[in-house]
Backbone as a printed PyTorch tensor [residue, N CA C, xyz], in Angstrom:
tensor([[[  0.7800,  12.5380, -13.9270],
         [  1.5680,  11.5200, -13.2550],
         [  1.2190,  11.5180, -11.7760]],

        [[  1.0650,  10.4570, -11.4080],
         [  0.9040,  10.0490,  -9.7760],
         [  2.0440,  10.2650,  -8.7920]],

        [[  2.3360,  11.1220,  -7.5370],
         [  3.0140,  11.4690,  -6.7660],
         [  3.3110,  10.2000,  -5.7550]],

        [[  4.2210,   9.3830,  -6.6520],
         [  4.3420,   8.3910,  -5.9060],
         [  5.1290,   7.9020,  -4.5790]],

        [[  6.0900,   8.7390,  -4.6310],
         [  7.1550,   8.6690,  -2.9830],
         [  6.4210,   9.6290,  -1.9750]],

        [[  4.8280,   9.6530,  -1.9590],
         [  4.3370,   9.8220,  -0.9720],
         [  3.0320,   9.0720,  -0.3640]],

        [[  3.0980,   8.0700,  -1.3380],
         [  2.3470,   7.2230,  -1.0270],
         [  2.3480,   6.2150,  -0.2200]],

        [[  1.5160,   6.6120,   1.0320],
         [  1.6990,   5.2130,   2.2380],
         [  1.7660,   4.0930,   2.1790]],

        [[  3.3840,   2.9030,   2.4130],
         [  2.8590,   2.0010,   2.4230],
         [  2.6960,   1.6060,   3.6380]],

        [[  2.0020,  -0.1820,   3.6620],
         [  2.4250,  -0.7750,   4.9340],
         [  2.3940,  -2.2030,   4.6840]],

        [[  3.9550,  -2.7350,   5.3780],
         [  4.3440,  -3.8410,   5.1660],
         [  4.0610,  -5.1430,   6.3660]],

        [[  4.2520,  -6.1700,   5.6470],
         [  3.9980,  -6.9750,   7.2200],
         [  5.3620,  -8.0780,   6.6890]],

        [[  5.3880,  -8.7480,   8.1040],
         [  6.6380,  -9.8710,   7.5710],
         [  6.1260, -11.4160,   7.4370]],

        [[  6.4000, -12.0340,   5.8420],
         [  5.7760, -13.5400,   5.4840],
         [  6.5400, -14.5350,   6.6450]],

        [[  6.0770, -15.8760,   6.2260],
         [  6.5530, -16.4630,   7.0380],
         [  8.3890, -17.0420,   6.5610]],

        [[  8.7290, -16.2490,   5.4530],
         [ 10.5720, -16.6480,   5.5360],
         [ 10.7630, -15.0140,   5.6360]],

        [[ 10.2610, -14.2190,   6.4590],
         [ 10.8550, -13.2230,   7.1390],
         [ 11.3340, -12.1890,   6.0560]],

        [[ 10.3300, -11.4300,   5.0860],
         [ 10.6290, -11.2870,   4.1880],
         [  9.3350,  -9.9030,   3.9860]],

        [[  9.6160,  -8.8290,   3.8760],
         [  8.7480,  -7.4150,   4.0380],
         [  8.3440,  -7.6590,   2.9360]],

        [[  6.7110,  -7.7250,   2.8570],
         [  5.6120,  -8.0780,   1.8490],
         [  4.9130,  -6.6720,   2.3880]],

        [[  4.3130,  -6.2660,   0.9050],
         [  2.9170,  -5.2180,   1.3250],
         [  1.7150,  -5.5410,   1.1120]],

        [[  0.6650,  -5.2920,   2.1850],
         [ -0.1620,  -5.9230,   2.9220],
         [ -1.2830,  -5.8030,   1.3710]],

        [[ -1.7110,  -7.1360,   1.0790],
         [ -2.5420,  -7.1380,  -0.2270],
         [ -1.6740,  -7.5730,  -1.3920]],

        [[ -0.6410,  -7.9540,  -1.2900],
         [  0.1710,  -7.9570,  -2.6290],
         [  1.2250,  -9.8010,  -2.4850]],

        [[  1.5500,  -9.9870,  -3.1740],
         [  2.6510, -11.6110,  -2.8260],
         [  4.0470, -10.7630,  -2.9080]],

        [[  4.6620, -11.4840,  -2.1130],
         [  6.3240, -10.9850,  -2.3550],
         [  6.3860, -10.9350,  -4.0680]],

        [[  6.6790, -11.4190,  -5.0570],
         [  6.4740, -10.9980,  -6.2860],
         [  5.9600,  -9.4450,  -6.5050]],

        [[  4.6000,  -9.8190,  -6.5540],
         [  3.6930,  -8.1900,  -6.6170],
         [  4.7850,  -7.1750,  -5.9840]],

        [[  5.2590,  -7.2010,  -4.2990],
         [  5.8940,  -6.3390,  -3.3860],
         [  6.9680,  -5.6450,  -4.6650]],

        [[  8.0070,  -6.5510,  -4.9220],
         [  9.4150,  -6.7660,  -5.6720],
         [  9.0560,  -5.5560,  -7.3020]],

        [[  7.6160,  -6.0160,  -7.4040],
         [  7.6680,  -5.2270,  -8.9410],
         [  7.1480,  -3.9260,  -8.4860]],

        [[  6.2240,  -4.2790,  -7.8530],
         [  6.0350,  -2.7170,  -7.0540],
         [  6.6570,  -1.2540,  -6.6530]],

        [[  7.4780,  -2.1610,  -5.6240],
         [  8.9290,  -1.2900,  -5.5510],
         [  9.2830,  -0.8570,  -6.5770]],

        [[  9.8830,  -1.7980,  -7.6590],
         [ 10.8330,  -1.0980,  -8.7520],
         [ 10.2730,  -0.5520,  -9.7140]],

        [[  8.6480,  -0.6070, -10.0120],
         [  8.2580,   0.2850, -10.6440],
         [  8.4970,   1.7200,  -9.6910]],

        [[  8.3940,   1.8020,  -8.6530],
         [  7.8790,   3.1530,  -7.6490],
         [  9.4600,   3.8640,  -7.7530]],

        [[ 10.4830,   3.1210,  -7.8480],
         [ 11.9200,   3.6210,  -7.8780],
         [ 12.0560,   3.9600,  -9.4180]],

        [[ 11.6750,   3.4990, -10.5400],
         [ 11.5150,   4.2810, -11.7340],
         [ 11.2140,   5.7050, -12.0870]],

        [[ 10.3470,   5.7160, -11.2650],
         [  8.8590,   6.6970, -11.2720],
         [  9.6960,   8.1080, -11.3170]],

        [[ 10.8710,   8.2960, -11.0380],
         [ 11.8580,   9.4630, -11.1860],
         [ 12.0570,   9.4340, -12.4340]],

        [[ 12.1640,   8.5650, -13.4580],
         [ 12.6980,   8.7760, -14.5360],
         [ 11.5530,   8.9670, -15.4490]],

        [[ 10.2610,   8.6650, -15.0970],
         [  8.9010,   8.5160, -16.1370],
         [  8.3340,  10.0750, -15.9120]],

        [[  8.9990,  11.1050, -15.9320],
         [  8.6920,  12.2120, -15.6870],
         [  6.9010,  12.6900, -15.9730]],

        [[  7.0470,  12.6200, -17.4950],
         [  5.6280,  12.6620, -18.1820],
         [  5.4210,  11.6900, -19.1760]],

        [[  4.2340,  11.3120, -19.3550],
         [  3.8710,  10.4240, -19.9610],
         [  3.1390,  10.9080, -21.7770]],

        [[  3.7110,  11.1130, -22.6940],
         [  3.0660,  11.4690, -24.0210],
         [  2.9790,  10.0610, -24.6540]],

        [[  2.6810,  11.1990, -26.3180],
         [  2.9890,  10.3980, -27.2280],
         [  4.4170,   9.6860, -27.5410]],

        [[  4.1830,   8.4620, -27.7440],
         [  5.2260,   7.1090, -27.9290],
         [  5.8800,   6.6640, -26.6580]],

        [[  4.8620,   6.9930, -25.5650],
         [  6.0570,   6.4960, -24.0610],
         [  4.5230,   5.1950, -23.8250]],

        [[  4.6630,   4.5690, -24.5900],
         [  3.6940,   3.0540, -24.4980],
         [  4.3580,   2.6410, -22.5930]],

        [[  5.3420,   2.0840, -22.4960],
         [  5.9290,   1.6030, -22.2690],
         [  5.8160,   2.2810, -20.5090]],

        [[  6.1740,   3.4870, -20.5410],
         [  5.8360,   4.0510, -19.1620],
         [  4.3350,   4.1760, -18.8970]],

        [[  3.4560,   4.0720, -19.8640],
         [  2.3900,   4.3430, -19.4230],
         [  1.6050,   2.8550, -19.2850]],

        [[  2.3850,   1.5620, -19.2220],
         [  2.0420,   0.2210, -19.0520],
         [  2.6450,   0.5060, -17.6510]],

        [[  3.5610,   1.0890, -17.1730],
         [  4.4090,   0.7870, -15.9240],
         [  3.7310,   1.4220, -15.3110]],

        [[  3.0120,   2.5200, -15.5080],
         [  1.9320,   3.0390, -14.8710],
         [  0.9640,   2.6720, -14.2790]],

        [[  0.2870,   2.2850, -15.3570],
         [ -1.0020,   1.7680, -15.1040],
         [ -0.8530,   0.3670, -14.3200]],

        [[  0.3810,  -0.5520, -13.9570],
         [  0.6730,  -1.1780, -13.2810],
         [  0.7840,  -1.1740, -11.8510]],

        [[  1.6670,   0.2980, -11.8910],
         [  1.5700,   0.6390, -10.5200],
         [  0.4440,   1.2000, -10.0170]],

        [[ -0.4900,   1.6590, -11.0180],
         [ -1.4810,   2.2090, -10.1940],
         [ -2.5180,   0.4940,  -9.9910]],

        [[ -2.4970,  -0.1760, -10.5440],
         [ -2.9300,  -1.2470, -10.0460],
         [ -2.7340,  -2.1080,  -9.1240]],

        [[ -1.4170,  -2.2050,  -8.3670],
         [ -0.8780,  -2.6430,  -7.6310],
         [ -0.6200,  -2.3060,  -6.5680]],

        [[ -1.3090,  -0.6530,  -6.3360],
         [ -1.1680,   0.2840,  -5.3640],
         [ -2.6070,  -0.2320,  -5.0270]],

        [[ -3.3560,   0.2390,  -5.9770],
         [ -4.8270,   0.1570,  -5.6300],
         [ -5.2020,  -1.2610,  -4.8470]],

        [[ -5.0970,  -2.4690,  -5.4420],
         [ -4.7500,  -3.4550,  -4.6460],
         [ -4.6150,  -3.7860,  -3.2260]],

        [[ -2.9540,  -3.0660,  -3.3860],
         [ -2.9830,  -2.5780,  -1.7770],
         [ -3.5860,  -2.1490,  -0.7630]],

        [[ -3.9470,  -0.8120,  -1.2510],
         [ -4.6900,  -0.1220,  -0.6350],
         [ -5.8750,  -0.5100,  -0.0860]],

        [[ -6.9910,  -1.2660,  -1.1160],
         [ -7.9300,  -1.8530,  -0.8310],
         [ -7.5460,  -3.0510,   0.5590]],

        [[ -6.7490,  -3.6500,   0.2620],
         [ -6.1680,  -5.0500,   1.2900],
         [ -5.9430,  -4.0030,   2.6990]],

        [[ -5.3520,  -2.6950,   3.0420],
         [ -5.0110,  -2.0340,   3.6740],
         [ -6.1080,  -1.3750,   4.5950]],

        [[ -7.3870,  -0.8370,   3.5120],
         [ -8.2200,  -0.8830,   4.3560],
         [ -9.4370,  -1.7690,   4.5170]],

        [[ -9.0500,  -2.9570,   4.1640],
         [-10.2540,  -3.6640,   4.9720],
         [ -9.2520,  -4.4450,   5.9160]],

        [[ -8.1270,  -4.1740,   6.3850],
         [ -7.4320,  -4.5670,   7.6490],
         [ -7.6400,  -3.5050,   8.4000]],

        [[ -7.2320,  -2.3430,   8.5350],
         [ -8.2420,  -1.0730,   9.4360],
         [ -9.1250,  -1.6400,   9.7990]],

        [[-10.2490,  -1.7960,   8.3730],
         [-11.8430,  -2.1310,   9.4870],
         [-11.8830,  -2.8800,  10.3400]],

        [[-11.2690,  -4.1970,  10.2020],
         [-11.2980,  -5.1310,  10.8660],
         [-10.3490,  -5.4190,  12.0620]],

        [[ -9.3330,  -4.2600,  12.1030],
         [ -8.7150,  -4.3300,  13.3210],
         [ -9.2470,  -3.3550,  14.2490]],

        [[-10.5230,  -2.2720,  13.8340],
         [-10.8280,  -1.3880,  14.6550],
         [-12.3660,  -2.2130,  15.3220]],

        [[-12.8160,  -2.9710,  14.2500],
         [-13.9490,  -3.8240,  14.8420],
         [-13.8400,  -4.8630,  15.5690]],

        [[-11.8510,  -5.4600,  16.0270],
         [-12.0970,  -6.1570,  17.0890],
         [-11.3970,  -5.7660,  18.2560]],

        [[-11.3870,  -4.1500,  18.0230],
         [-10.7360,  -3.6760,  19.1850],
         [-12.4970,  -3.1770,  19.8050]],

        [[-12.4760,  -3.2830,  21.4750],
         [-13.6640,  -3.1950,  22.3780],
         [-13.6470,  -1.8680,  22.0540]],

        [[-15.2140,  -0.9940,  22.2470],
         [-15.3850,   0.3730,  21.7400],
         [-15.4110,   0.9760,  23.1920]],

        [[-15.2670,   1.8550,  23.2670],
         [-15.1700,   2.6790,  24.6810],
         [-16.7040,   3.1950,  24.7080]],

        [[-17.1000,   2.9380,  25.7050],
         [-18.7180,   3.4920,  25.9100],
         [-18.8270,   4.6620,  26.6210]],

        [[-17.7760,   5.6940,  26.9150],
         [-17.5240,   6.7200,  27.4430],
         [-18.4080,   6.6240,  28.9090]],

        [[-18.8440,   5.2520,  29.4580],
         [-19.7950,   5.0390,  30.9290],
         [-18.2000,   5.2990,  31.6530]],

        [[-17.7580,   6.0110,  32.6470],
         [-17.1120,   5.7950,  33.7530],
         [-17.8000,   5.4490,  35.6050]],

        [[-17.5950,   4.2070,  35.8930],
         [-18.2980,   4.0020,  37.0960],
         [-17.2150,   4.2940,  38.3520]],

        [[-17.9080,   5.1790,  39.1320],
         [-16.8090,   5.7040,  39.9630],
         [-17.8180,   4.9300,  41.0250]],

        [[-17.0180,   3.9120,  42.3130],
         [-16.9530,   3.7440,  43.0040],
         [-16.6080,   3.4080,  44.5240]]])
């Protein structure tokens, strides 16, 4: 099972002011969550737990998702921040 209440998120706000995670639609966000608030009760996953192991594999899809959306906003917020050229001109 995946250690999920330590998994980073990060949210941004849509335009009706409404905490979405970055890569996902408010929908996606909503099921997300409540799979991740389950995740206490899906202790282990065996034989005949179909059912947690769909909620699973959901959340791990929906994380992954994320995540991916998460870091190609990194890249792209570190590639339009100016790079420091460590030159200091003292004059």
């Amino acid at each position: 099972m995946t250690e999920r209440h330590n998994a980073p998120r990060r949210y941004f706000v849509d335009a009706q002011g409404k905490r979405v995670l970055i890569g996902l639609s408010l929908p996606e966000t909503a099921e997300f969550e409540a799979l991740d608030m389950t995740s206490g009760e899906m202790v282990q996953i065996g034989p005949g737990d179909g059912a947690a192991a769909v909620d699973e594999a959901r959340w791990l899809e929906l994380y992954s998702k994320h995540e991916g959306a998460w870091r190609a906003w990194i890249a792209q917020s570190q590639a339009a921040q100016p790079q420091d050229s460590g030159f200091v001109n003292y004059v």
